[in-house]
PDB file of C-alpha atoms in Angstrom:
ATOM      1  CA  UNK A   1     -13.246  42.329 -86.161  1.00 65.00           C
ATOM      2  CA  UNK A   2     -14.175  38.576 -86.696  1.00 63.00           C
ATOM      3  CA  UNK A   3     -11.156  37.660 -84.210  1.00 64.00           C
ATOM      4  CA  UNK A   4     -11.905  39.719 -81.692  1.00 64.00           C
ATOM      5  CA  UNK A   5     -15.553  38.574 -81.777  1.00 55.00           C
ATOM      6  CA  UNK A   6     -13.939  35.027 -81.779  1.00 60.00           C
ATOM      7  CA  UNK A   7     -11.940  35.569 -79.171  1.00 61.00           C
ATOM      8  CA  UNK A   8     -14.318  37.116 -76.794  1.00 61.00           C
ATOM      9  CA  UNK A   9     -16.705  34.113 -77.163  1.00 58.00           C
ATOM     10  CA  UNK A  10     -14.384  31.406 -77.122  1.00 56.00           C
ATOM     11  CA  UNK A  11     -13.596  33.426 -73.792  1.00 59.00           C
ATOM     12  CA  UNK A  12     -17.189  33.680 -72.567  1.00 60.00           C
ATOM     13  CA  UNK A  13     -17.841  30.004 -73.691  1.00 59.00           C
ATOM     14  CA  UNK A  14     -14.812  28.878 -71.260  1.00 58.00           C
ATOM     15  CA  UNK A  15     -15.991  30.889 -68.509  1.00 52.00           C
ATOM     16  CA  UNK A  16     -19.663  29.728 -68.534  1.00 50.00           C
ATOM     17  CA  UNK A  17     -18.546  26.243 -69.264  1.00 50.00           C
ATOM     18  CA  UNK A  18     -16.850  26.470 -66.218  1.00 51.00           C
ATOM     19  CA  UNK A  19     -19.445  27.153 -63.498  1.00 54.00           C
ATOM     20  CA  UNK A  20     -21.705  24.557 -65.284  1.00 62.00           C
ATOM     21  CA  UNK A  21     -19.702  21.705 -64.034  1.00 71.00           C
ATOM     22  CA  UNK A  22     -21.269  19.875 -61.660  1.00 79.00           C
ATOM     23  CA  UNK A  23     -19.977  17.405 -59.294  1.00 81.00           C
ATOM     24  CA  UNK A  24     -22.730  14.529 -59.154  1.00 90.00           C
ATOM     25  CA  UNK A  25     -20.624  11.977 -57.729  1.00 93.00           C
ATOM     26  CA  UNK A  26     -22.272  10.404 -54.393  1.00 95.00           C
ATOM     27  CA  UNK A  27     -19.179   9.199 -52.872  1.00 97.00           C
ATOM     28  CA  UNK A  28     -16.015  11.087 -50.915  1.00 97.00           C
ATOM     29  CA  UNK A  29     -13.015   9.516 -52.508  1.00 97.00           C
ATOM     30  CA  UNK A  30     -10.908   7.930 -49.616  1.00 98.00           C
ATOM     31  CA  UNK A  31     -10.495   4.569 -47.868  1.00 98.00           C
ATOM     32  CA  UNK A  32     -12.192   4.029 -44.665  1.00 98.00           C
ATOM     33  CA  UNK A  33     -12.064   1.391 -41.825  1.00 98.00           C
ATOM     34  CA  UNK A  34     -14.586  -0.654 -40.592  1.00 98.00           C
ATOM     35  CA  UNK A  35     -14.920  -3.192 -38.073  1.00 97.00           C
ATOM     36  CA  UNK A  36     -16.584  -6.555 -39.095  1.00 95.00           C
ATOM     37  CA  UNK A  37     -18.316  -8.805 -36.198  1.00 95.00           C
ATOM     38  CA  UNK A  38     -17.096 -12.466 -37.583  1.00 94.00           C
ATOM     39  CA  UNK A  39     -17.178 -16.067 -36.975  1.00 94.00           C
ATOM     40  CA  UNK A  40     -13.806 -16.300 -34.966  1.00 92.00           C
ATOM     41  CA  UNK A  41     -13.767 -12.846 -33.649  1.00 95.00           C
ATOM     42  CA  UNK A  42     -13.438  -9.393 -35.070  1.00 96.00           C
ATOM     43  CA  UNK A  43     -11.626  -8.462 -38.415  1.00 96.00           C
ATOM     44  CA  UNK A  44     -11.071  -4.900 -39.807  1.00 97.00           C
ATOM     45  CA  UNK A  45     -11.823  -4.166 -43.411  1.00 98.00           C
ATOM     46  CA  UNK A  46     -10.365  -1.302 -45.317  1.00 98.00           C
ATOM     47  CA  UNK A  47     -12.550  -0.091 -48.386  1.00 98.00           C
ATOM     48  CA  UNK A  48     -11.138   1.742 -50.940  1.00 98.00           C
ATOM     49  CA  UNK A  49     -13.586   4.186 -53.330  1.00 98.00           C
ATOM     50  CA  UNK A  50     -12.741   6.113 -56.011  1.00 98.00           C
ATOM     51  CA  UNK A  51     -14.963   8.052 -58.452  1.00 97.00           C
ATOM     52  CA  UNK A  52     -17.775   6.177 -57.121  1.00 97.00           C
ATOM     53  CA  UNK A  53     -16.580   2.975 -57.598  1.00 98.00           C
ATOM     54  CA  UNK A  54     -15.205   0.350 -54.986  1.00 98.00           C
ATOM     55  CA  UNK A  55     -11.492   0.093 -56.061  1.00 98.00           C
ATOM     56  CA  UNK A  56     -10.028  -2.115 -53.363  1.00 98.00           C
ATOM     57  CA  UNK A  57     -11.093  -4.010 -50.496  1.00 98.00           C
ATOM     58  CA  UNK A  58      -8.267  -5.689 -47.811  1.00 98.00           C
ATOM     59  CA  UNK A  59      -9.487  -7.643 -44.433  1.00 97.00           C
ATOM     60  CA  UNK A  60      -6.139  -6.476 -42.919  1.00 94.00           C
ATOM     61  CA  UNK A  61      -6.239 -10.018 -40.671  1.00 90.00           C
ATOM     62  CA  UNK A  62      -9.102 -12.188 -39.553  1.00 93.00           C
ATOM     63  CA  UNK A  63      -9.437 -15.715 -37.401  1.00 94.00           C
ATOM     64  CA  UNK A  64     -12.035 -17.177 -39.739  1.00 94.00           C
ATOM     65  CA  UNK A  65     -11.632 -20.650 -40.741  1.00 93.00           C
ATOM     66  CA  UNK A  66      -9.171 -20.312 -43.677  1.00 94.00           C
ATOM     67  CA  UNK A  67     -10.869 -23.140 -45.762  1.00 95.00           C
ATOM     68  CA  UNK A  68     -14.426 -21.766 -45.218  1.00 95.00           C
ATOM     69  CA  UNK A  69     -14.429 -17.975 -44.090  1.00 95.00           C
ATOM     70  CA  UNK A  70     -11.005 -17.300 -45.698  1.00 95.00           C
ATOM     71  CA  UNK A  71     -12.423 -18.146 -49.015  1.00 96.00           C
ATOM     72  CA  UNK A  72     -15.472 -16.290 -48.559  1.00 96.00           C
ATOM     73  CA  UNK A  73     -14.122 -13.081 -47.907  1.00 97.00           C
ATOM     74  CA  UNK A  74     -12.018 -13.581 -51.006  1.00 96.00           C
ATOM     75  CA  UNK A  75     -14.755 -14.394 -53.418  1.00 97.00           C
ATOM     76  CA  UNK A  76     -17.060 -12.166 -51.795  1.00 98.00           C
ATOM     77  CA  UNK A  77     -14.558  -9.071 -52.192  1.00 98.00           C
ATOM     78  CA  UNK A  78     -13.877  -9.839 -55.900  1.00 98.00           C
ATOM     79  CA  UNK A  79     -17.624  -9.841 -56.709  1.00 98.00           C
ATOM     80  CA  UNK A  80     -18.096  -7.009 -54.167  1.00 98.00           C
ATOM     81  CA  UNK A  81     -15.345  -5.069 -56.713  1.00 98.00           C
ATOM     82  CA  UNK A  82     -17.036  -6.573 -60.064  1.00 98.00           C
ATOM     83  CA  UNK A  83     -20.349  -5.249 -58.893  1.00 98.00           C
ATOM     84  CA  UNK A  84     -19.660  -2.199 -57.440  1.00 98.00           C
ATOM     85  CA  UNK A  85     -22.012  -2.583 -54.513  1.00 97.00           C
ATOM     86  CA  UNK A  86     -21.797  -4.488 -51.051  1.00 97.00           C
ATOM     87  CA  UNK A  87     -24.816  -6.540 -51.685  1.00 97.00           C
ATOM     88  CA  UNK A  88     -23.151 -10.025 -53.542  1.00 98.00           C
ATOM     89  CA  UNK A  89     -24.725 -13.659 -52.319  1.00 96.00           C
ATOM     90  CA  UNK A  90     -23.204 -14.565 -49.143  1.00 96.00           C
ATOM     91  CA  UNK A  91     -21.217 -17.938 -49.368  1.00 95.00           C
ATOM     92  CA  UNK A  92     -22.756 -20.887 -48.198  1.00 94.00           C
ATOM     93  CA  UNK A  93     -21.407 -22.445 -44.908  1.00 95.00           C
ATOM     94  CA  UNK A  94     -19.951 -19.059 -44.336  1.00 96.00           C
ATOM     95  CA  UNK A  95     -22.915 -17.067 -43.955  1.00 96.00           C
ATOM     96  CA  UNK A  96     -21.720 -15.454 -40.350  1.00 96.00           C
ATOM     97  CA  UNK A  97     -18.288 -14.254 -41.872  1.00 96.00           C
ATOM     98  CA  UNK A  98     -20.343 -13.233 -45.355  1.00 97.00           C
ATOM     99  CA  UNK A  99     -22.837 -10.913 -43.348  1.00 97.00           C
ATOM    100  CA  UNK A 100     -20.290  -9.284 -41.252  1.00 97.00           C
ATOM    101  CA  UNK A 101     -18.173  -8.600 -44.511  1.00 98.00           C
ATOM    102  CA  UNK A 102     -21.440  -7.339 -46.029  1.00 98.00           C
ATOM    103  CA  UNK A 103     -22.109  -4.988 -43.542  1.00 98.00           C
ATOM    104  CA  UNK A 104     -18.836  -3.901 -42.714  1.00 98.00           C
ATOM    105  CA  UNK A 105     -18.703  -2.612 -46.339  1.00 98.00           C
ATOM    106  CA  UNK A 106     -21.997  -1.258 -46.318  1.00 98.00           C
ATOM    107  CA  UNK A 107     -20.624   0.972 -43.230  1.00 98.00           C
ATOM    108  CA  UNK A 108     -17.906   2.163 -45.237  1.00 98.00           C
ATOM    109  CA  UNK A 109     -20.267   3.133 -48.386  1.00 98.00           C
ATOM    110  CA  UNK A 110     -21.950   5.207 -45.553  1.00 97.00           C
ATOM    111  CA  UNK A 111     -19.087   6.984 -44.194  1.00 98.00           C
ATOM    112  CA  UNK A 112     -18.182   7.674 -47.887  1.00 98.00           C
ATOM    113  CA  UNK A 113     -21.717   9.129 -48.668  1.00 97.00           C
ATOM    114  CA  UNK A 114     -21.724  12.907 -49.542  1.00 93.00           C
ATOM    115  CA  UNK A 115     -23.958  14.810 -47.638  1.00 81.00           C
TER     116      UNK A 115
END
C-alpha cells in the first residue's frame, strides 16, 4: 500500500511540477542584425543573445578609422558582453562610432524583447 501511495504522488508531484514552470526570460534567443549609422559610413552589427544574456557581438565590416573607431568598437563590445547591457561609456574621440554601436545594439535588445 505504501508504494502505491508513493508512486501515485511522486506521479502527481511530476505532473504539477510540470505546469508550474514558468518561462520568465525577457529575451527571444537568436542573433539579429542591425544597421549602425557610423563615422565613415554604415556598418552592420550582429548580436548574439542567449538566455538573456548578450553572448556575442561581430561588426561584420566597418570604414571607421582603425586606430580610433576600430578600437572602440572592440572595447566597447567586450564591456557591452561583461555587462550584459548596451549602455557602456562611449570611447573618447570616438563618440560618433560609440553611439551608433550603442544604439545599434540597443535595436537588437528590442527585436529580441518578448512580447
Amino acid at each position: 500500500m505504501k508504494k502505491i501511495l508513493i508512486i501515485i504522488f511522486v506521479f502527481l508531484t511530476g505532473c504539477s511540477s510540470d505546469e508550474m514552470i514558468e518561462d520568465n526570460s525577457i529575451y527571444t534567443d537568436g542573433t539579429y542584425t542591425t544597421i549602425a549609422d557610423g563615422y565613415g559610413s554604415d556598418f552592420e552589427v550582429l548580436t548574439t543573445i542567449e538566455n538573456d544574456q548578450i553572448i556575442d557581438i561581430v561588426v561584420t565590416s566597418h570604414n571607421e578609422t582603425p586606430s580610433i573607431g576600430g578600437v572602440a568598437i572592440e572595447s566597447m563590445i567586450d564591456s557591452m558582453k561583461t555587462n550584459n547591457t548596451a549602455q557602456v561609456d562611449i570611447i573618447t574621440g570616438a563618440t560618433k562610432t560609440s553611439n551608433a554601436l550603442i544604439t545599434a545594439v540597443n535595436e537588437a535588445l528590442e527585436k529580441a524583447k518578448k512580447n
